[in-house]
Tab-separated table of C-alpha atoms in Angstrom:
chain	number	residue	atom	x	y	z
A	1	UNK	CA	0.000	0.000	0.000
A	2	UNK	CA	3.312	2.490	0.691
A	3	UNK	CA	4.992	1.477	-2.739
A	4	UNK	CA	1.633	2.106	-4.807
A	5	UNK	CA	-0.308	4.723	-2.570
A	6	UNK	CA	3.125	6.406	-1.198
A	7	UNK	CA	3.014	7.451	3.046
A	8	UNK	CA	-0.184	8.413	3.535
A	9	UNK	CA	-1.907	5.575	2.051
A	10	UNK	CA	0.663	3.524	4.016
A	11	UNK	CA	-0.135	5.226	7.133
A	12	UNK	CA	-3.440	4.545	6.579
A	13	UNK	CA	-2.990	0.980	6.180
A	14	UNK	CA	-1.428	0.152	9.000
A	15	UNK	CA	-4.214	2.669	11.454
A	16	UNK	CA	-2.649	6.013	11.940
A	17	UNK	CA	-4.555	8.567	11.103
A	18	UNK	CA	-1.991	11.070	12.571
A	19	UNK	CA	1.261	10.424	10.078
A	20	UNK	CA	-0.583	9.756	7.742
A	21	UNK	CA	-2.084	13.505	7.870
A	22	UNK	CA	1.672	14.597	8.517
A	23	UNK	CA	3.183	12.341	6.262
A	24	UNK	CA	0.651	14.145	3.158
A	25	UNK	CA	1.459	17.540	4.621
A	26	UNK	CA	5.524	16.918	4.279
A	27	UNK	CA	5.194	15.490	0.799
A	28	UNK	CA	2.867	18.580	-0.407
A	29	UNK	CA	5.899	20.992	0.914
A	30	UNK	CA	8.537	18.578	-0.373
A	31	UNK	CA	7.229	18.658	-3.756
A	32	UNK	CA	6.518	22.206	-4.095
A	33	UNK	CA	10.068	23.357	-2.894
A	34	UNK	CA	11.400	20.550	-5.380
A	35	UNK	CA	9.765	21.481	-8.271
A	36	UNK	CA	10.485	25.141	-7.340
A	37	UNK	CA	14.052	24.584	-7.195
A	38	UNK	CA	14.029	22.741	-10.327
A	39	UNK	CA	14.997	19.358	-11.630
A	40	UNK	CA	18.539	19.192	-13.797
A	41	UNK	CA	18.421	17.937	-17.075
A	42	UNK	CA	20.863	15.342	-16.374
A	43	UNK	CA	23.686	16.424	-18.558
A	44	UNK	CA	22.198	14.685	-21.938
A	45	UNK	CA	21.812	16.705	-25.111
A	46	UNK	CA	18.114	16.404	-26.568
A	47	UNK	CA	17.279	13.909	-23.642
A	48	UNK	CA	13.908	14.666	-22.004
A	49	UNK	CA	14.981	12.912	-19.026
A	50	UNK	CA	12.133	10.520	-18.886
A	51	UNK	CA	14.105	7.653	-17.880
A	52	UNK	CA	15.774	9.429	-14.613
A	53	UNK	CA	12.350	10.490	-13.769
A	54	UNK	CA	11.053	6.940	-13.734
A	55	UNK	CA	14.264	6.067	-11.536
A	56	UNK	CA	13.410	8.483	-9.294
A	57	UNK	CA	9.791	7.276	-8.797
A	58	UNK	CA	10.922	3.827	-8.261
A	59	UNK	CA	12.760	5.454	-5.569
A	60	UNK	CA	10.303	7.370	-3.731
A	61	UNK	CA	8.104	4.243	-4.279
A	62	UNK	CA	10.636	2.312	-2.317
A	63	UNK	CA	11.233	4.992	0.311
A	64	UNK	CA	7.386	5.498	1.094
A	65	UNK	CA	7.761	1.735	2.172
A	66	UNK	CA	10.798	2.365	3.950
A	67	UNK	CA	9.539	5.269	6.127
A	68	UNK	CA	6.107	2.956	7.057
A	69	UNK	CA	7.095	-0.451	7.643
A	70	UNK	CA	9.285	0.831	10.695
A	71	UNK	CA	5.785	1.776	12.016
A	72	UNK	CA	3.718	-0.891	11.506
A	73	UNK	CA	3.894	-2.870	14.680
A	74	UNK	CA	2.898	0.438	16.269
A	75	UNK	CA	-0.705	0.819	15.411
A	76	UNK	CA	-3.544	-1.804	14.885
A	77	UNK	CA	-5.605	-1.392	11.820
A	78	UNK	CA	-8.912	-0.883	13.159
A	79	UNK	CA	-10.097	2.282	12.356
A	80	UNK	CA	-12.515	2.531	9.472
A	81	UNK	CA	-9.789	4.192	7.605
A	82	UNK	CA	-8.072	1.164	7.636
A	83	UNK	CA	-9.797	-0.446	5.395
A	84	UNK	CA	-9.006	-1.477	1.809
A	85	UNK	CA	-11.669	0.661	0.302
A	86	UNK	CA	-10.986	3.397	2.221
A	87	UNK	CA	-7.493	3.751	2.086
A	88	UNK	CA	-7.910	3.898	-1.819
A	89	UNK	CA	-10.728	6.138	-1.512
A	90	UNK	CA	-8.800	8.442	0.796
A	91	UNK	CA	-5.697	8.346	-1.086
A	92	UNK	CA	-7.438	9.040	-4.454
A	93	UNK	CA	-9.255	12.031	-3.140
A	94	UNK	CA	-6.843	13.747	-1.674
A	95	UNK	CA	-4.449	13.259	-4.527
A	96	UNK	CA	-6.924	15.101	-6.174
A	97	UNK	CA	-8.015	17.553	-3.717
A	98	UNK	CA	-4.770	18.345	-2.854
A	99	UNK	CA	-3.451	19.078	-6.694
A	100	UNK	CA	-6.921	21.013	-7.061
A	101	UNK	CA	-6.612	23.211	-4.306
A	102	UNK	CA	-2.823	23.912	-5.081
A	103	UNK	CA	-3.223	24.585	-9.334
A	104	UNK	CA	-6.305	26.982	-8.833
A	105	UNK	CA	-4.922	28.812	-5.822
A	106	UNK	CA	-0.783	28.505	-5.597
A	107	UNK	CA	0.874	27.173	-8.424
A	108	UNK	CA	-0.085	25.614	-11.717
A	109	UNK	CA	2.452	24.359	-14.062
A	110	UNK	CA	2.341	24.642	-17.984
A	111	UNK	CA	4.280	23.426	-20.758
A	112	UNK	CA	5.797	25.728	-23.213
A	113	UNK	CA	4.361	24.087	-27.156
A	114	UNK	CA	5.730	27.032	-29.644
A	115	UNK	CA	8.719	29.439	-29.618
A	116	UNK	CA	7.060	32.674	-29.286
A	117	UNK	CA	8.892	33.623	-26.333
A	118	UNK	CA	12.590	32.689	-27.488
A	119	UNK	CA	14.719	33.283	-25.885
A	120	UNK	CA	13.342	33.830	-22.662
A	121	UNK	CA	11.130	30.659	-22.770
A	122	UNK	CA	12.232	27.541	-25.260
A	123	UNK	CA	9.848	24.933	-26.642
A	124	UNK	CA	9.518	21.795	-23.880
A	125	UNK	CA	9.809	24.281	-20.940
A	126	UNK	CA	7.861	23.515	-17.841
A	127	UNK	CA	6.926	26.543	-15.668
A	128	UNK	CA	5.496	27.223	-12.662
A	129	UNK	CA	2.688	30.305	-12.998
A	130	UNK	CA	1.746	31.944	-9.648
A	131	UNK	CA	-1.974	32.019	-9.120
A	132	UNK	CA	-2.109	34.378	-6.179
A	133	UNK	CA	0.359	37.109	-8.255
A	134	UNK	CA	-2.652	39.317	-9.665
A	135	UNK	CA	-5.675	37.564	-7.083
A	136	UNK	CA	-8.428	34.992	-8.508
A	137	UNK	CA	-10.810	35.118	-11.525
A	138	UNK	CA	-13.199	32.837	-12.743
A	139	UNK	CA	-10.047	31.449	-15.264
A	140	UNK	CA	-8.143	30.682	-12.421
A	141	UNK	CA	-10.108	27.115	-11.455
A	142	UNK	CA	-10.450	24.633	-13.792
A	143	UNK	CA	-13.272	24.993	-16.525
A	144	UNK	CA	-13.915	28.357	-15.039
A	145	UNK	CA	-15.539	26.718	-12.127
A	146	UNK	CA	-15.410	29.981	-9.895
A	147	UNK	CA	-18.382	31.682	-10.041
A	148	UNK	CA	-17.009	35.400	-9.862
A	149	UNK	CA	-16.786	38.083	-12.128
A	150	UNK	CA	-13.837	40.360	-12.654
A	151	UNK	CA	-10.909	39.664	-10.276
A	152	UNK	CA	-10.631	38.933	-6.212
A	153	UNK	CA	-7.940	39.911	-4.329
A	154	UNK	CA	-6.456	41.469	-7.226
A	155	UNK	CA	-2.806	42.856	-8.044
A	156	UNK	CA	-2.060	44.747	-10.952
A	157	UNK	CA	0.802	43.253	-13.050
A	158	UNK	CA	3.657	45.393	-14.075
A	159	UNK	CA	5.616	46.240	-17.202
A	160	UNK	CA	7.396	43.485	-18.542
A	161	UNK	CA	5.485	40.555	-16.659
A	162	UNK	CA	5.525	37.397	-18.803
A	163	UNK	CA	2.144	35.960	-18.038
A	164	UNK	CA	-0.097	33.322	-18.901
A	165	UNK	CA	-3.600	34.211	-20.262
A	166	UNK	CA	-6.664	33.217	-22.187
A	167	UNK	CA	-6.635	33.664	-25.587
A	168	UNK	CA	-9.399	36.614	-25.774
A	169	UNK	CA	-11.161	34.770	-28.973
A	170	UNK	CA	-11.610	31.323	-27.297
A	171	UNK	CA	-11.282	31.277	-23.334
A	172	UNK	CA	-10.537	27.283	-23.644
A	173	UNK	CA	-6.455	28.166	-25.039
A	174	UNK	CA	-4.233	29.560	-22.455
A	175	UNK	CA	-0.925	31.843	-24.484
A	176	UNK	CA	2.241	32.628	-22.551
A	177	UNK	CA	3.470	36.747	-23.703
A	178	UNK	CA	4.933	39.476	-22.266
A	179	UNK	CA	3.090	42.775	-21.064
A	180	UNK	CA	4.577	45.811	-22.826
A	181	UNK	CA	1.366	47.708	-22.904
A	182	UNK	CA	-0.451	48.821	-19.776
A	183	UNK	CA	-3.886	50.424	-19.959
A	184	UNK	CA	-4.195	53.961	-21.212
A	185	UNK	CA	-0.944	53.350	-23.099
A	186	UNK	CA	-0.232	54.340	-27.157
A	187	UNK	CA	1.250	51.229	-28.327
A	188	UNK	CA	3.348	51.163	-31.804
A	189	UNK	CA	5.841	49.180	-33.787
A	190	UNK	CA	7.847	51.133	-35.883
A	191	UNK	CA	10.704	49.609	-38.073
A	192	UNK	CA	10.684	46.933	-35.258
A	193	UNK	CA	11.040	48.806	-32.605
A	194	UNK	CA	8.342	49.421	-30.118
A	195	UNK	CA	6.998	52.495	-29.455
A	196	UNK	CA	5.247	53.376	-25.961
A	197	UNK	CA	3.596	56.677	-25.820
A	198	UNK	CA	5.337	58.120	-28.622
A	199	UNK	CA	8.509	57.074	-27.581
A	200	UNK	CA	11.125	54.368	-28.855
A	201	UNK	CA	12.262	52.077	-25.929
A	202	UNK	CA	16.016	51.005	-25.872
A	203	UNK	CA	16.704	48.423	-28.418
A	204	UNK	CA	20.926	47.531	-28.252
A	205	UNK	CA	21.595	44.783	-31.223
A	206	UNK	CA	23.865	41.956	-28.437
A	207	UNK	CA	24.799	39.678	-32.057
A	208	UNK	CA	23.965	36.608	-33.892
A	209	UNK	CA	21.161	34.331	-32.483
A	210	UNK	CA	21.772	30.612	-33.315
A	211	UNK	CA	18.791	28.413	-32.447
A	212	UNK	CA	17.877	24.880	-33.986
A	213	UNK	CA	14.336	25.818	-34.471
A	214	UNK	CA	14.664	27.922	-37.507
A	215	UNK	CA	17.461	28.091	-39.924
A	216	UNK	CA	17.591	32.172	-40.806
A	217	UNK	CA	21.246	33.073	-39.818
A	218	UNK	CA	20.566	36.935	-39.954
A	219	UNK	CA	18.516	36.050	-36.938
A	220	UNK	CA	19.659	38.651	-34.080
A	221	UNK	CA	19.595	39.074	-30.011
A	222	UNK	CA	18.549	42.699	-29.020
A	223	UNK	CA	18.604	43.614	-25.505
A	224	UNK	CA	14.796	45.651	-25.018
A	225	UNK	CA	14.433	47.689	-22.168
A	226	UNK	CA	11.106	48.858	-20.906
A	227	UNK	CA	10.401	52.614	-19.410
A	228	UNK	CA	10.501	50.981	-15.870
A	229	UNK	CA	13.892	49.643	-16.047
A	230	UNK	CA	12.748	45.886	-17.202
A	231	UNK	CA	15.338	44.674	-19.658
A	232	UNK	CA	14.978	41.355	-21.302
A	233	UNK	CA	16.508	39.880	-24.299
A	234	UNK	CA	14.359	39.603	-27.968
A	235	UNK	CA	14.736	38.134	-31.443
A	236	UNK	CA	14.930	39.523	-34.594
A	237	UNK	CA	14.485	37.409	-37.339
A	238	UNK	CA	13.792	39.316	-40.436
A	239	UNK	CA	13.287	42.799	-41.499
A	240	UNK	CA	10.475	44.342	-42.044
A	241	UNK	CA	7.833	41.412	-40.875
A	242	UNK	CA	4.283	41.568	-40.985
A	243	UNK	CA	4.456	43.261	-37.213
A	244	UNK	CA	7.416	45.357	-37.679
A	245	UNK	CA	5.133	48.242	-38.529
A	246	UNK	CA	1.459	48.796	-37.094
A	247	UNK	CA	-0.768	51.412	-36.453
A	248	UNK	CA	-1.230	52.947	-33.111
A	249	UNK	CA	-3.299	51.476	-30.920
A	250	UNK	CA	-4.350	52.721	-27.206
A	251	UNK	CA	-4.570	50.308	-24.731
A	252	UNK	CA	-8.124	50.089	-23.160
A	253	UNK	CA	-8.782	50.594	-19.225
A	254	UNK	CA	-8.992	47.103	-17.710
A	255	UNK	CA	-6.696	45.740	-20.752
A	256	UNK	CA	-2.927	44.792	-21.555
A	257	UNK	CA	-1.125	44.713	-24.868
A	258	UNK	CA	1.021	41.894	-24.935
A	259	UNK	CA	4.586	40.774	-27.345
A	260	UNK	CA	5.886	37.329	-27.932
A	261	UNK	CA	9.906	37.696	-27.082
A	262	UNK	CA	10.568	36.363	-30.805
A	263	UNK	CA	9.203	39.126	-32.098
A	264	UNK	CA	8.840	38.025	-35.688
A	265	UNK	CA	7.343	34.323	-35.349
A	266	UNK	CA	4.789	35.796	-32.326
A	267	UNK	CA	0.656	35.577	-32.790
A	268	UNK	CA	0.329	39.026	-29.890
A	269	UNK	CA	-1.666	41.534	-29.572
A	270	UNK	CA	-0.420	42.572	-33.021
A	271	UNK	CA	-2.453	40.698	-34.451
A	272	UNK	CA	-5.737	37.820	-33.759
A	273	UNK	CA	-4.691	38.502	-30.034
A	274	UNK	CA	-5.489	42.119	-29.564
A	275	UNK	CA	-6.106	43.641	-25.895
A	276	UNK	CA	-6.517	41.173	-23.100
A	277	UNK	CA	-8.448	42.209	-20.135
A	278	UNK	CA	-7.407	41.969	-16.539
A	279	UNK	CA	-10.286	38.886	-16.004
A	280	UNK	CA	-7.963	36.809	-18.551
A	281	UNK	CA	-4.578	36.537	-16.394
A	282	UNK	CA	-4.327	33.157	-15.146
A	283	UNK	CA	-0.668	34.307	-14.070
A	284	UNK	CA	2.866	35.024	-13.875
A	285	UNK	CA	5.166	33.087	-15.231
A	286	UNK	CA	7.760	32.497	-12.716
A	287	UNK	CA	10.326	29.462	-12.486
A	288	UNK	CA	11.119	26.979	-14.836
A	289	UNK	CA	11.705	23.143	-13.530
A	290	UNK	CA	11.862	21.297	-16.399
A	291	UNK	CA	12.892	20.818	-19.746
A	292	UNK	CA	11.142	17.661	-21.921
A	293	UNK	CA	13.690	18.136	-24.923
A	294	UNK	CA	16.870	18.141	-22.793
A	295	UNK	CA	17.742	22.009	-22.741
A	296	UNK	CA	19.603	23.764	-20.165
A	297	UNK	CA	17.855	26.122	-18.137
A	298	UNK	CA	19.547	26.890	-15.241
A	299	UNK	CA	20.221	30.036	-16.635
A	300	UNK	CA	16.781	30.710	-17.559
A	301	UNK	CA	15.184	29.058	-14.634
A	302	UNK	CA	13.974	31.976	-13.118
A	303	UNK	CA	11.489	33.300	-15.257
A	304	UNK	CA	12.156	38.029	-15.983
């Protein structure tokens, strides 16, 4: 029951009700700071990693039993929690209840699909999105179970945030971009630059950009730096691009403009995007602990 149902179903087994509560409490905090801290990616070029993962669940398999069995001649299983039926009932629901409670209200982790937000973010990052960063609407439960309008306990996000959000057209895709436009702002891409209130933020050319998802070697690395000191690294691919150049456009009150980090392969506000209102922040992107192709991102791992 340890090796399949880990310490607390153990615990339950054998008729303590007590460690077993503890036990599920110290693996909730264990994983969090683990997954916060991040998990290498073992040292092996385009390896996702998969098979030290399943090593290290055979382990913690093997240490759940190791931790109860000590235990066992403790406790008499008579409780009604000691039952077959109920230890897999318990254990099931509070695997559940436990990953509810913590994706709608702490953290929630997302994969990264595209390379909109190279360099910053690469394709087969995991991230960790803080829930509680800009309060609670009804996107922040799954299938928009929360039955509230508008936002709860809410923070306003700053300049240069990279956030997760519902895709304004169809609530059911969640996009990962960067805020550059806050409301009341006149947003503008001229000649590739952006343009906030009439005025071009620092753009410094750093060199070359070499990445194996696209083959363009004029591809640069600029260094962008927002009016309130955010700098953060962006890729040019090509010039003048089908965003390079737009009209401009005011952000609305209650509404963010948001840019893709690779500025020229980027669906943003630019374009099918547009404004995205405060109710459509799930929220901010903010530690990496993962990487299912094998890429390094210790130097990425925390998320600016």
């Amino acid at each position: 029951m340890s090796f399949f149902g880990g310490p607390f179903g153990g615990f339950l087994w054998i008729g303590s009700g007590k460690l077993a509560v503890a036990s599920l409490i110290a693996i909730v905090l264990i994983g969090l700071l683990a997954c916060y801290v991040g998990f290498p990616a073992f040292g092996v070029p385009g390896s996702s990693g998969l098979g030290a993962a399943n090593v290290t669940s055979l382990a913690v398999s093997v240490l759940s039993v190791a931790v109860v069995v000590p235990f066992a001649g403790r406790f008499r299983p008579v409780k009604w929690y000691a039952r077959g039926l109920s230890v897999l009932g318990l254990v099931f629901l509070a695997s559940y209840l436990v990953a509810f409670v913590i994706r709608s209200f702490l953290f929630q982790p997302f994969s990264i699909p595209s390379t909109s937000m190279l360099p910053t973010l690469e394709r087969g990052d995991y991230l960790f999105v803080s829930k509680f960063a800009y309060g609670y609407s009804r996107y922040s439960v799954p299938f928009s179970l929360l039955p509230i309008t508008g936002r709860v306990l809410a923070a306003q996000p700053e300049r240069g945030d990279v956030v997760v959000f519902r895709f304004p057209p169809d609530p059911d895709i969640d996009y990962v971009q960067r805020i550059v436009g806050m409301p009341g702002d006149r947003i503008q891409m001229i000649n590739g630059i952006l343009h906030i209130n009439g005025v071009a933020v620092s753009l410094q050319d750093v060199g070359p950009f070499a990445s194996d998802e696209f083959s363009e070697k004029t591809a640069r690395l600029q260094r962008e730096t927002l009016p309130n000191g955010v700098s953060h690294f962006v890729v040019d691919l090509m010039d003048g691009s089908t965003g390079d150049n737009t009209p401009a456009l005011v952000v609305p009150q209650g509404c963010y403009f948001m840019l893709g980090d690779n500025r020229d392969n980027s669906a943003d506000s630019r374009f099918d995007v547009g404004f995205v209102p405060f109710e459509n922040l799930v929220g901010k992107a903010e530690r990496l602990f993962w990487n299912s192709r094998g890429i390094d991102y210790t130097y990425r791992q925390i998320v600016r």
